[in-house]
Amino acid sequence: HALSQKRRGQSRELGRMVEAELDDLQMSHTRFEVDFQQQPDENGVPLEDGRRVAFDARGLEKIEFLIAPNPGEGLKPLAKIASGGETSRLMLALKHVLANADEVPILIFDEIDQGIGGRVGTVVGQKLWGLARQHQVLCVTHLPQLAAFGEIHFHVEKEVRGERTTTQVRRLEGEARILELAQMFGGVSQGTLQSAKELLQEAHKLIRFKLD
């Protein structure tokens, strides 16, 4: 009973904080709520209203996250309606809110940049970097504004040799990393090379500011 009451109280604060994070991640107006579901059980825990409900090691109820990504839509299960990009951003929002309580050592975000632009990419990059203070974070991205925040940058590509397809992974440092970021901007030119250098400098400046 104590766990159930605490959950219900904290769920409202969780919803408020997740919605604030989603606003930063270009999912403004998204509503997020926690749904509590109890199952009747004649041999279960007695409630104040006389009902008995099933329980297990996780408590008196089953939890489901509900979202409404667009204004005017009703809340629906996150697992059923969220797109790949929305799911990644929702997970980032949840992990950012729960960073201090989450004991998962490694977090993987695949294509979290789907549907966002460079300005929001910088925000996402900062949030991922913040998570990396307490977890190991692996991120697959095609957005240079996000990639610039990585402490280590790898280039991954497939290569066909004869009748075999292999995957090549190279760690990028120095000029090689600047060149890759320039290519991520859409092609290598003096302009994109300069943009790549400025992007790395800005990311490092933001990181130093947060560390200070």
PDB file of N, CA, C and O in Angstrom, residues 102-133:
ATOM      1  N   ASP A 102      18.692   5.452 -12.044  1.00  0.00           N
ATOM      2  CA  ASP A 102      18.822   4.375 -13.026  1.00  0.00           C
ATOM      3  C   ASP A 102      20.181   3.693 -12.893  1.00  0.00           C
ATOM      4  O   ASP A 102      21.227   4.338 -13.001  1.00  0.00           O
ATOM      5  N   GLU A 103      20.169   2.381 -12.687  1.00  0.00           N
ATOM      6  CA  GLU A 103      21.418   1.638 -12.517  1.00  0.00           C
ATOM      7  C   GLU A 103      21.849   0.913 -13.790  1.00  0.00           C
ATOM      8  O   GLU A 103      22.828   0.168 -13.777  1.00  0.00           O
ATOM      9  N   VAL A 104      21.131   1.100 -14.894  1.00  0.00           N
ATOM     10  CA  VAL A 104      21.531   0.474 -16.157  1.00  0.00           C
ATOM     11  C   VAL A 104      22.861   1.077 -16.602  1.00  0.00           C
ATOM     12  O   VAL A 104      22.967   2.296 -16.760  1.00  0.00           O
ATOM     13  N   PRO A 105      23.904   0.260 -16.820  1.00  0.00           N
ATOM     14  CA  PRO A 105      25.227   0.827 -17.093  1.00  0.00           C
ATOM     15  C   PRO A 105      25.412   1.388 -18.501  1.00  0.00           C
ATOM     16  O   PRO A 105      26.172   2.329 -18.703  1.00  0.00           O
ATOM     17  N   ILE A 106      24.739   0.798 -19.493  1.00  0.00           N
ATOM     18  CA  ILE A 106      24.957   1.197 -20.886  1.00  0.00           C
ATOM     19  C   ILE A 106      23.629   1.582 -21.522  1.00  0.00           C
ATOM     20  O   ILE A 106      22.653   0.834 -21.450  1.00  0.00           O
ATOM     21  N   LEU A 107      23.583   2.751 -22.156  1.00  0.00           N
ATOM     22  CA  LEU A 107      22.394   3.225 -22.849  1.00  0.00           C
ATOM     23  C   LEU A 107      22.717   3.373 -24.332  1.00  0.00           C
ATOM     24  O   LEU A 107      23.736   3.958 -24.686  1.00  0.00           O
ATOM     25  N   ILE A 108      21.853   2.840 -25.197  1.00  0.00           N
ATOM     26  CA  ILE A 108      22.058   2.905 -26.649  1.00  0.00           C
ATOM     27  C   ILE A 108      20.906   3.664 -27.280  1.00  0.00           C
ATOM     28  O   ILE A 108      19.737   3.307 -27.092  1.00  0.00           O
ATOM     29  N   PHE A 109      21.233   4.714 -28.027  1.00  0.00           N
ATOM     30  CA  PHE A 109      20.229   5.511 -28.735  1.00  0.00           C
ATOM     31  C   PHE A 109      20.505   5.412 -30.236  1.00  0.00           C
ATOM     32  O   PHE A 109      21.554   5.838 -30.712  1.00  0.00           O
ATOM     33  N   ASP A 110      19.553   4.846 -30.961  1.00  0.00           N
ATOM     34  CA  ASP A 110      19.709   4.630 -32.401  1.00  0.00           C
ATOM     35  C   ASP A 110      18.787   5.584 -33.159  1.00  0.00           C
ATOM     36  O   ASP A 110      17.566   5.532 -32.984  1.00  0.00           O
ATOM     37  N   GLU A 111      19.376   6.445 -34.002  1.00  0.00           N
ATOM     38  CA  GLU A 111      18.609   7.383 -34.829  1.00  0.00           C
ATOM     39  C   GLU A 111      17.739   8.314 -33.991  1.00  0.00           C
ATOM     40  O   GLU A 111      16.609   8.634 -34.360  1.00  0.00           O
ATOM     41  N   ILE A 112      18.259   8.762 -32.859  1.00  0.00           N
ATOM     42  CA  ILE A 112      17.498   9.677 -32.013  1.00  0.00           C
ATOM     43  C   ILE A 112      17.312  11.038 -32.688  1.00  0.00           C
ATOM     44  O   ILE A 112      16.466  11.836 -32.286  1.00  0.00           O
ATOM     45  N   ASP A 113      18.087  11.290 -33.739  1.00  0.00           N
ATOM     46  CA  ASP A 113      18.015  12.576 -34.433  1.00  0.00           C
ATOM     47  C   ASP A 113      16.899  12.618 -35.480  1.00  0.00           C
ATOM     48  O   ASP A 113      16.725  13.629 -36.162  1.00  0.00           O
ATOM     49  N   GLN A 114      16.135  11.543 -35.610  1.00  0.00           N
ATOM     50  CA  GLN A 114      15.085  11.487 -36.626  1.00  0.00           C
ATOM     51  C   GLN A 114      14.070  12.603 -36.432  1.00  0.00           C
ATOM     52  O   GLN A 114      13.466  12.745 -35.383  1.00  0.00           O
ATOM     53  N   GLY A 115      13.915  13.417 -37.475  1.00  0.00           N
ATOM     54  CA  GLY A 115      12.893  14.461 -37.443  1.00  0.00           C
ATOM     55  C   GLY A 115      13.268  15.722 -36.683  1.00  0.00           C
ATOM     56  O   GLY A 115      12.401  16.551 -36.427  1.00  0.00           O
ATOM     57  N   ILE A 116      14.541  15.887 -36.322  1.00  0.00           N
ATOM     58  CA  ILE A 116      14.937  17.107 -35.624  1.00  0.00           C
ATOM     59  C   ILE A 116      16.016  17.827 -36.418  1.00  0.00           C
ATOM     60  O   ILE A 116      16.736  17.231 -37.203  1.00  0.00           O
ATOM     61  N   GLY A 117      16.135  19.119 -36.202  1.00  0.00           N
ATOM     62  CA  GLY A 117      17.117  19.919 -36.910  1.00  0.00           C
ATOM     63  C   GLY A 117      18.355  20.178 -36.068  1.00  0.00           C
ATOM     64  O   GLY A 117      18.497  19.681 -34.952  1.00  0.00           O
ATOM     65  N   GLY A 118      19.235  21.006 -36.615  1.00  0.00           N
ATOM     66  CA  GLY A 118      20.513  21.263 -35.964  1.00  0.00           C
ATOM     67  C   GLY A 118      20.411  21.915 -34.611  1.00  0.00           C
ATOM     68  O   GLY A 118      21.139  21.567 -33.684  1.00  0.00           O
ATOM     69  N   ARG A 119      19.487  22.882 -34.452  1.00  0.00           N
ATOM     70  CA  ARG A 119      19.369  23.582 -33.173  1.00  0.00           C
ATOM     71  C   ARG A 119      18.954  22.624 -32.066  1.00  0.00           C
ATOM     72  O   ARG A 119      19.536  22.617 -30.986  1.00  0.00           O
ATOM     73  N   VAL A 120      17.961  21.781 -32.345  1.00  0.00           N
ATOM     74  CA  VAL A 120      17.522  20.810 -31.352  1.00  0.00           C
ATOM     75  C   VAL A 120      18.581  19.723 -31.189  1.00  0.00           C
ATOM     76  O   VAL A 120      18.756  19.174 -30.102  1.00  0.00           O
ATOM     77  N   GLY A 121      19.318  19.435 -32.269  1.00  0.00           N
ATOM     78  CA  GLY A 121      20.396  18.456 -32.183  1.00  0.00           C
ATOM     79  C   GLY A 121      21.426  18.843 -31.142  1.00  0.00           C
ATOM     80  O   GLY A 121      21.968  17.978 -30.427  1.00  0.00           O
ATOM     81  N   THR A 122      21.707  20.123 -31.029  1.00  0.00           N
ATOM     82  CA  THR A 122      22.639  20.594 -30.007  1.00  0.00           C
ATOM     83  C   THR A 122      22.094  20.330 -28.613  1.00  0.00           C
ATOM     84  O   THR A 122      22.819  19.918 -27.708  1.00  0.00           O
ATOM     85  N   VAL A 123      20.785  20.551 -28.425  1.00  0.00           N
ATOM     86  CA  VAL A 123      20.150  20.283 -27.130  1.00  0.00           C
ATOM     87  C   VAL A 123      20.225  18.799 -26.803  1.00  0.00           C
ATOM     88  O   VAL A 123      20.563  18.404 -25.680  1.00  0.00           O
ATOM     89  N   VAL A 124      19.915  17.949 -27.800  1.00  0.00           N
ATOM     90  CA  VAL A 124      19.983  16.501 -27.599  1.00  0.00           C
ATOM     91  C   VAL A 124      21.412  16.075 -27.261  1.00  0.00           C
ATOM     92  O   VAL A 124      21.635  15.248 -26.373  1.00  0.00           O
ATOM     93  N   GLY A 125      22.376  16.665 -27.967  1.00  0.00           N
ATOM     94  CA  GLY A 125      23.776  16.350 -27.693  1.00  0.00           C
ATOM     95  C   GLY A 125      24.168  16.676 -26.267  1.00  0.00           C
ATOM     96  O   GLY A 125      24.863  15.889 -25.603  1.00  0.00           O
ATOM     97  N   GLN A 126      23.719  17.822 -25.768  1.00  0.00           N
ATOM     98  CA  GLN A 126      24.018  18.201 -24.385  1.00  0.00           C
ATOM     99  C   GLN A 126      23.389  17.222 -23.392  1.00  0.00           C
ATOM    100  O   GLN A 126      24.018  16.841 -22.397  1.00  0.00           O
ATOM    101  N   LYS A 127      22.156  16.810 -23.668  1.00  0.00           N
ATOM    102  CA  LYS A 127      21.482  15.884 -22.759  1.00  0.00           C
ATOM    103  C   LYS A 127      22.161  14.514 -22.760  1.00  0.00           C
ATOM    104  O   LYS A 127      22.306  13.877 -21.711  1.00  0.00           O
ATOM    105  N   LEU A 128      22.578  14.048 -23.928  1.00  0.00           N
ATOM    106  CA  LEU A 128      23.292  12.767 -24.006  1.00  0.00           C
ATOM    107  C   LEU A 128      24.628  12.858 -23.271  1.00  0.00           C
ATOM    108  O   LEU A 128      25.030  11.926 -22.567  1.00  0.00           O
ATOM    109  N   TRP A 129      25.313  13.976 -23.438  1.00  0.00           N
ATOM    110  CA  TRP A 129      26.584  14.158 -22.736  1.00  0.00           C
ATOM    111  C   TRP A 129      26.350  14.151 -21.226  1.00  0.00           C
ATOM    112  O   TRP A 129      27.134  13.575 -20.471  1.00  0.00           O
ATOM    113  N   GLY A 130      25.247  14.780 -20.786  1.00  0.00           N
ATOM    114  CA  GLY A 130      24.924  14.771 -19.360  1.00  0.00           C
ATOM    115  C   GLY A 130      24.677  13.360 -18.850  1.00  0.00           C
ATOM    116  O   GLY A 130      25.143  12.990 -17.765  1.00  0.00           O
ATOM    117  N   LEU A 131      23.971  12.538 -19.641  1.00  0.00           N
ATOM    118  CA  LEU A 131      23.738  11.145 -19.248  1.00  0.00           C
ATOM    119  C   LEU A 131      25.046  10.375 -19.158  1.00  0.00           C
ATOM    120  O   LEU A 131      25.192   9.461 -18.337  1.00  0.00           O
ATOM    121  N   ALA A 132      25.991  10.733 -20.014  1.00  0.00           N
ATOM    122  CA  ALA A 132      27.267  10.011 -20.048  1.00  0.00           C
ATOM    123  C   ALA A 132      28.121  10.261 -18.806  1.00  0.00           C
ATOM    124  O   ALA A 132      29.148   9.605 -18.625  1.00  0.00           O
ATOM    125  N   ARG A 133      27.707  11.200 -17.949  1.00  0.00           N
ATOM    126  CA  ARG A 133      28.427  11.378 -16.687  1.00  0.00           C
ATOM    127  C   ARG A 133      28.143  10.220 -15.735  1.00  0.00           C
ATOM    128  O   ARG A 133      28.921   9.968 -14.813  1.00  0.00           O
TER     129      ARG A 133
END
